[in-house]
CSV table of C-alpha atoms in Angstrom, one decimal:
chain,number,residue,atom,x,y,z
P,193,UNK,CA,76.1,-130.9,-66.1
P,194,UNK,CA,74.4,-134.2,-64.8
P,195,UNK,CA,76.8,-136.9,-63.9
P,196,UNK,CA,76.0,-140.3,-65.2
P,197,UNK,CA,76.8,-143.7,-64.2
P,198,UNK,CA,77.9,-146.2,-67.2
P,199,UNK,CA,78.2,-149.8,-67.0
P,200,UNK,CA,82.0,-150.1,-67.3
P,201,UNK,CA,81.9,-153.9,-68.1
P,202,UNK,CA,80.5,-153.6,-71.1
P,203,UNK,CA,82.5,-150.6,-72.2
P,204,UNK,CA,86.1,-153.2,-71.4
P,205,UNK,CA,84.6,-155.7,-72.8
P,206,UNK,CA,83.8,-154.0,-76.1
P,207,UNK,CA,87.5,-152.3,-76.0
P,208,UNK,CA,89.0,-156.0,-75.2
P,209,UNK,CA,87.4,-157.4,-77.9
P,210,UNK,CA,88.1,-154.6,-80.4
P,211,UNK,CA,92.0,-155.1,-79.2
P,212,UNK,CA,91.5,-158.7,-80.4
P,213,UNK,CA,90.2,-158.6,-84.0
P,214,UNK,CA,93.7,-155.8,-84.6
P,215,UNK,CA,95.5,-158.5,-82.9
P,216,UNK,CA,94.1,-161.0,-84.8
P,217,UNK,CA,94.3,-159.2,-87.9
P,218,UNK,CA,97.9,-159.3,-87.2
P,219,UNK,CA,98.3,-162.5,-87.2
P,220,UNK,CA,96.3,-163.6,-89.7
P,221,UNK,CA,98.5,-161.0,-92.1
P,222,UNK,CA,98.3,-159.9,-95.9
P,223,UNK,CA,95.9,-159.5,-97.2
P,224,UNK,CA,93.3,-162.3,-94.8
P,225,UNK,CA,93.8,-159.5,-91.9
P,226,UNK,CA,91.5,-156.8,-93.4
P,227,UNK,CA,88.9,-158.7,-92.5
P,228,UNK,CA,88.7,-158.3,-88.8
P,229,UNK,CA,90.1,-154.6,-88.6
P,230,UNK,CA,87.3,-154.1,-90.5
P,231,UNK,CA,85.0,-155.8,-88.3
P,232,UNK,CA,86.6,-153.7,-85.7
P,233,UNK,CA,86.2,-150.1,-87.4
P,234,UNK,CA,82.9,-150.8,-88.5
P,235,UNK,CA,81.2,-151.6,-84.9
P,236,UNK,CA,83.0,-148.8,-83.4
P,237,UNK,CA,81.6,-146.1,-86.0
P,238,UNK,CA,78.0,-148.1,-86.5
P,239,UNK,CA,77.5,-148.7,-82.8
P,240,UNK,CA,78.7,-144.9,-81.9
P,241,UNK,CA,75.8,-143.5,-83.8
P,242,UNK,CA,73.4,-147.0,-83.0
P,243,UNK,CA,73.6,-148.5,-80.2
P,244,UNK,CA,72.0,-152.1,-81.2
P,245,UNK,CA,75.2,-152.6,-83.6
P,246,UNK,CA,77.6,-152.5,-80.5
P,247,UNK,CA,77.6,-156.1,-80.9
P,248,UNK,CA,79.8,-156.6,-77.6
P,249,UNK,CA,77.7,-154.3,-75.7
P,250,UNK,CA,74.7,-156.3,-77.1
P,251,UNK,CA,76.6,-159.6,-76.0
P,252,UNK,CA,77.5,-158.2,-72.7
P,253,UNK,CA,73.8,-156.9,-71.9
P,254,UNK,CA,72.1,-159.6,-73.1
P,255,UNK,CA,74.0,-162.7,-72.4
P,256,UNK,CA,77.4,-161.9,-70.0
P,257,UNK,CA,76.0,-160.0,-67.5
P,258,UNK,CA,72.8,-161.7,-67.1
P,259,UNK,CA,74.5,-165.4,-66.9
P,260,UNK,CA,77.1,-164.1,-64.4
P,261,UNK,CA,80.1,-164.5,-66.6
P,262,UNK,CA,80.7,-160.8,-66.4
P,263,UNK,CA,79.6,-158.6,-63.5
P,264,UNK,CA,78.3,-155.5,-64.3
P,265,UNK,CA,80.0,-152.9,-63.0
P,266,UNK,CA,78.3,-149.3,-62.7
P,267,UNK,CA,80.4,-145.4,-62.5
P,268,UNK,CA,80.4,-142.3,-63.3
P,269,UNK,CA,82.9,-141.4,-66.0
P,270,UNK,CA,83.2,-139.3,-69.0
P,271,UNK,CA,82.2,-141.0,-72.2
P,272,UNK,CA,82.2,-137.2,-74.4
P,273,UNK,CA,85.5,-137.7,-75.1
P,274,UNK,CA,85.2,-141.3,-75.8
P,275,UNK,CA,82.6,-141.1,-78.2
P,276,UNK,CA,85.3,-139.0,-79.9
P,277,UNK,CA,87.8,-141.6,-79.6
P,278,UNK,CA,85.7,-143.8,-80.9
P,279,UNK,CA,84.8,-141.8,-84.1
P,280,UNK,CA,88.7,-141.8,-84.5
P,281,UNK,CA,89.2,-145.5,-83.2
P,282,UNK,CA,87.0,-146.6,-85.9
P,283,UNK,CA,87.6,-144.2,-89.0
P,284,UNK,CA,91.6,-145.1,-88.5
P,285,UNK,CA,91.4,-149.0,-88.3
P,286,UNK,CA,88.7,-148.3,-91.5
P,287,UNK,CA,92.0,-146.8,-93.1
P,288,UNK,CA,94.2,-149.0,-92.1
P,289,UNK,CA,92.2,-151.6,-93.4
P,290,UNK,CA,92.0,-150.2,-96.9
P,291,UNK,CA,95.7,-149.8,-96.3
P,292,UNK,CA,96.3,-153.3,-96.1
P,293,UNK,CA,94.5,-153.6,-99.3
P,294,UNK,CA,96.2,-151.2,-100.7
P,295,UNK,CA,99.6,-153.0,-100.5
P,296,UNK,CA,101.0,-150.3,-97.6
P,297,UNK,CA,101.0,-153.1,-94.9
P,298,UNK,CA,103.7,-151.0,-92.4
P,299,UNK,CA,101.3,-148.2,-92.3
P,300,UNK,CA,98.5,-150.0,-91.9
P,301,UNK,CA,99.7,-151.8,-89.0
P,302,UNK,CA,101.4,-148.7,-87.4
P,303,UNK,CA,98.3,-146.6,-87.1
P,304,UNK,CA,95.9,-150.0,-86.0
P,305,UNK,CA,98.6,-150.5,-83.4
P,306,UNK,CA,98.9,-146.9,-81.9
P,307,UNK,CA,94.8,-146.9,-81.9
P,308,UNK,CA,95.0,-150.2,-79.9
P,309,UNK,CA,97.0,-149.0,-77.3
P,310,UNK,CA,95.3,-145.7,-76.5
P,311,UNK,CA,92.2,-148.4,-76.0
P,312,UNK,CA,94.4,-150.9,-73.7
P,313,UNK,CA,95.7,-148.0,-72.2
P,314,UNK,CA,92.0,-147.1,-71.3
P,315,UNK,CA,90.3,-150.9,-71.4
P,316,UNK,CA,93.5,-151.6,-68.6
P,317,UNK,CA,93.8,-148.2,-66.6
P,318,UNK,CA,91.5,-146.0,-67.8
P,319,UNK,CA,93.9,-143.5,-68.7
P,320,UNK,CA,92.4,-141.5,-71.7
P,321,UNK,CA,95.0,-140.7,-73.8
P,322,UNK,CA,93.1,-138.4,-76.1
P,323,UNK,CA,92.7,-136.4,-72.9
P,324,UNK,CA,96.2,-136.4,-72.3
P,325,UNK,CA,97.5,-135.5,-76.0
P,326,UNK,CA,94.8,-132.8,-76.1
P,327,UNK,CA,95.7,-131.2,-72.5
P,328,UNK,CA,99.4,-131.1,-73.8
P,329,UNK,CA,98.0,-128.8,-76.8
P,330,UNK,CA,95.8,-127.1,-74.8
P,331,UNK,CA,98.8,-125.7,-72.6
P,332,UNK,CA,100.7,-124.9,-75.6
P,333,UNK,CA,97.7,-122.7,-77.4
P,334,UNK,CA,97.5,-125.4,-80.3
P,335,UNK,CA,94.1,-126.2,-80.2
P,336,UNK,CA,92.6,-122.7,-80.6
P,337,UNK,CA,90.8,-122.5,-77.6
V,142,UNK,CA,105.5,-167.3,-85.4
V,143,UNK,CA,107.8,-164.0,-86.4
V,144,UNK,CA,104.2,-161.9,-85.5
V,145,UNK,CA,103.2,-163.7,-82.6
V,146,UNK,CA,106.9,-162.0,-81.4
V,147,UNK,CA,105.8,-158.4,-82.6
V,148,UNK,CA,102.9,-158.6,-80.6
V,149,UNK,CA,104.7,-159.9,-77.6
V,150,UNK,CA,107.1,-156.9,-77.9
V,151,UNK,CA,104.6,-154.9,-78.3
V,152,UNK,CA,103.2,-156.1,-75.4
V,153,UNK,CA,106.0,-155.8,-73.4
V,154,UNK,CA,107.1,-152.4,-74.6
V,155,UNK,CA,102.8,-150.9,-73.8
V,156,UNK,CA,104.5,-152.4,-70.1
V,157,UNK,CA,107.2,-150.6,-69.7
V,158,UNK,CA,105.7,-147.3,-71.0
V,159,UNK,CA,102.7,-147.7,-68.0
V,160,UNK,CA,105.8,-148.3,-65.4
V,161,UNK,CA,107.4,-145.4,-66.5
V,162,UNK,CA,104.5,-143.0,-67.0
V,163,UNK,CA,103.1,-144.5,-63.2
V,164,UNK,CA,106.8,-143.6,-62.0
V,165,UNK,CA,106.8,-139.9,-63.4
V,166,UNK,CA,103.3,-139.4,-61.9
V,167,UNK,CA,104.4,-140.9,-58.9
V,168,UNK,CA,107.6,-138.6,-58.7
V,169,UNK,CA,104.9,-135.5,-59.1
V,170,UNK,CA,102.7,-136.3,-57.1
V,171,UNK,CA,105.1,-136.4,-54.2
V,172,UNK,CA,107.1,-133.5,-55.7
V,173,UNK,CA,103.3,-131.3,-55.1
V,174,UNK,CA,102.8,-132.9,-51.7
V,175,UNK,CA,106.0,-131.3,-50.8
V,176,UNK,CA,105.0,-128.6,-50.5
V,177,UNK,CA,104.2,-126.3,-47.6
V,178,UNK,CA,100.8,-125.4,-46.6
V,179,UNK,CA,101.8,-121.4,-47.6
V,180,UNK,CA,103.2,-122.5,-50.9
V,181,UNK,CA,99.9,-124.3,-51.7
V,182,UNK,CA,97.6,-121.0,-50.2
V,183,UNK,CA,100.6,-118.6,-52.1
V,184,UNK,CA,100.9,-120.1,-55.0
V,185,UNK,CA,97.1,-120.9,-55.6
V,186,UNK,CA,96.0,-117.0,-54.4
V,187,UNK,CA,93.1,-118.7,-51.9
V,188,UNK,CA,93.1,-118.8,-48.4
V,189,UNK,CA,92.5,-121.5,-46.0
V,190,UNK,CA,88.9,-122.0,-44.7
V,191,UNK,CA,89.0,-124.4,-42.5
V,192,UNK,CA,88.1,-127.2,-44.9
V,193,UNK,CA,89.6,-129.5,-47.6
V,194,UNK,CA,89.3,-128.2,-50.8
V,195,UNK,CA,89.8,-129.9,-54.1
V,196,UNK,CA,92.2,-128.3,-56.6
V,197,UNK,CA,90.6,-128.9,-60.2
V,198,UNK,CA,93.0,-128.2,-63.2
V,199,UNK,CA,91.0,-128.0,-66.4
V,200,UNK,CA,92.2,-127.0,-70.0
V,201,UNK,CA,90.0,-125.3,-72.6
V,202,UNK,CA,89.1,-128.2,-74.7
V,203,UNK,CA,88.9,-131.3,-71.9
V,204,UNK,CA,85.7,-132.8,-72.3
V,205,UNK,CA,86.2,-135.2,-69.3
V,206,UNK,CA,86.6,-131.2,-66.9
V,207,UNK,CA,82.4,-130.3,-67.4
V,208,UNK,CA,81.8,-134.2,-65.5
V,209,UNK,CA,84.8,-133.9,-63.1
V,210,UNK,CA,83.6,-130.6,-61.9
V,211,UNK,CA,80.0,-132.1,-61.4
V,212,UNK,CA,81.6,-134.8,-59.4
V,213,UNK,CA,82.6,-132.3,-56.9
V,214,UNK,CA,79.3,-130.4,-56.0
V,215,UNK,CA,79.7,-130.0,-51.8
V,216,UNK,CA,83.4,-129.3,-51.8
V,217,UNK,CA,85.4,-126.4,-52.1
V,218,UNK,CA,86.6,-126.4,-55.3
V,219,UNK,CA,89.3,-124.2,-56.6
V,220,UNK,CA,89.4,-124.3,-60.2
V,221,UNK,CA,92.7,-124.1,-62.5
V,222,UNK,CA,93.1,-123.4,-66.0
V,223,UNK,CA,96.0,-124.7,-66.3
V,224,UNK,CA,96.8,-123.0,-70.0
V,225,UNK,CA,96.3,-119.8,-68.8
V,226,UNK,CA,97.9,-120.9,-65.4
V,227,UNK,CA,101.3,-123.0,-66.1
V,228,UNK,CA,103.2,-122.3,-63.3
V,229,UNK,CA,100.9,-123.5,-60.8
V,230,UNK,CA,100.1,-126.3,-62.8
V,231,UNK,CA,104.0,-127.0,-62.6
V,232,UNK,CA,104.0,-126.6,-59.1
V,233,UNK,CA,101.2,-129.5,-58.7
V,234,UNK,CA,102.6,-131.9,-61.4
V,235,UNK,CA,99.8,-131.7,-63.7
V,236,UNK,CA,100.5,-134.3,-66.4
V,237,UNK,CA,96.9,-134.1,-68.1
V,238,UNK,CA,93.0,-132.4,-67.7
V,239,UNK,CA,91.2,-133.0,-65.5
V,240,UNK,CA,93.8,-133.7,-63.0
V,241,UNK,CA,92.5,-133.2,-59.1
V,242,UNK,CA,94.5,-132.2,-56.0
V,243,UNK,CA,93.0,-133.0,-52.7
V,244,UNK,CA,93.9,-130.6,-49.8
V,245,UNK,CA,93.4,-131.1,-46.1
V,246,UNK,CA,92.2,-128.3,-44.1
V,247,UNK,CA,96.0,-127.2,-43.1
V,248,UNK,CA,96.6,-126.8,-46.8
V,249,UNK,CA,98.4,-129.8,-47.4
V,250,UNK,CA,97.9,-131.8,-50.4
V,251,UNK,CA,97.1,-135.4,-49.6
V,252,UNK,CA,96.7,-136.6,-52.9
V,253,UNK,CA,96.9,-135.7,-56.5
V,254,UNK,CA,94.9,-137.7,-59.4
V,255,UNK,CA,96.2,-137.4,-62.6
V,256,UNK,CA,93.2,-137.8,-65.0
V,257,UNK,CA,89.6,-138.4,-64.3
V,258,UNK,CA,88.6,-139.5,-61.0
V,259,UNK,CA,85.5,-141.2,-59.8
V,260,UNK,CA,83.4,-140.7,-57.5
V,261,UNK,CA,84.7,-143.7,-55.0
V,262,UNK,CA,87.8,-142.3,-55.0
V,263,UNK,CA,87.3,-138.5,-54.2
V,264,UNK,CA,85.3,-139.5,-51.4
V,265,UNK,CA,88.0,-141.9,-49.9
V,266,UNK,CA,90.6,-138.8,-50.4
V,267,UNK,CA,87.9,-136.3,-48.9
V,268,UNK,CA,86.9,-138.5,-46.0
């Protein structure tokens, strides 16, 4: 396997931002906070499969990095995983959004909120919780492998 | 004003849980550098060689293991699956795949990353 470097700026920036709009979602409540948890759930699915609709990567690229507001930041990690997390990220604050619509505010919020801090966990520490949950299933035969 | 203190406690409680999970990895990575040099060679089955060795535990479905294990080309690696292998990933701690355990030559174990590691920092533990 080839190890890659990736600009980690832009991956924390796009995770601190996506921890904003659930924040924000928050408090904006019933039914007003759809709005960005959508926002959120559909940049993390569209820019998973196109790149050009990261709009915080975009941002970062085009405008952050370049002005010197953010510096860019370049290592090799793993992003398999998080492009799994991602798929997941996105698809559950999708739900929870239709959730919120739905009238089932308390699940809605739950599931946003867990998704939010596996991506602060990772955004702050990069701790990748998906790794962790799946290694736990892994040494107990659950995943099938 | 009632949600502005959610997200404060939530805040504060996402604190607490990284205190406490930095504790427990803290306590296990001392627990595995206890250990003697022939309780590392024993409980691995290898045998010294001289030179530091990195101890890579991987699990069947960790995505992050295939780039952790490229991250180590030039060093000894000696490689754990530690679903097939959960008494010697008890022994070291492991808390998650890929964790690393960096030996010294003696068989010591100078440090133990739980999670990913980059390259910066297995090259400060190898150096």
């Amino acid at each position: 396997m080839a190890v890659q470097a990736y600009d980690v700026t832009a991956r924390k920036a796009h995770q601190w931002t996506m921890v904003l709009l659930v924040v924000l979602g928050f408090l904006l409540g019933e039914p007003w906070g759809a709005v960005p948890l959508m926002v959120a759930g559909v940049i993390m699915l569209a820019g998973r499969f196109w790149w050009r609709a990261d709009v915080v990567r975009q941002l970062t690229w085009r405008v952050l990095e370049p002005r010197g507001i953010l510096k860019r930041v370049e290592r090799v990690e793993d992003h398999d995983t998080r492009r799994v997390a991602r798929l997941i990220g996105g698809a559950a604050w999708l739900a929870a959004a239709g959730l919120l619509l739905l009238g089932a505010p308390l699940a809605a919020w739950v599931i946003a909120f867990l998704i939010a801090i596996m991506v602060v966990l990772d955004a702050a520490f990069d701790f990748c919780a998906l790794c962790f949950i799946v290694a736990r299933f892994d040494r107990r035969g659950w995943t099938g492998s | 004003m009632d949600r502005l203190l959610v997200v404060a406690a939530a805040a504060a409680g996402l604190l607490i849980l990284v205190i406490a999970a930095r504790a427990v990895a803290g306590r296990r990575t001392r627990r595995a550098q206890a250990l003697s040099p022939s309780e590392v060679w024993n409980v691995l089955g290898a045998n010294p060689d001289g030179s530091s060795a990195v101890v890579l535990f991987t699990t069947p479905s960790c995505a992050e293991c295939g780039t952790q294990r490229a991250l180590l080309r030039g060093v000894r690696v000696i490689e754990v699956d530690a679903s097939k292998r959960p008494d010697v990933a008890a022994r070291f701690g492991v808390l998650t795949a890929p964790t690393t355990a960096i030996l010294l030559p003696d068989g010591r174990v100078r440090a133990v990353n739980h999670g990913f590691a980059g390259a910066d920092r297995l090259a400060s533990q190898l150096a």
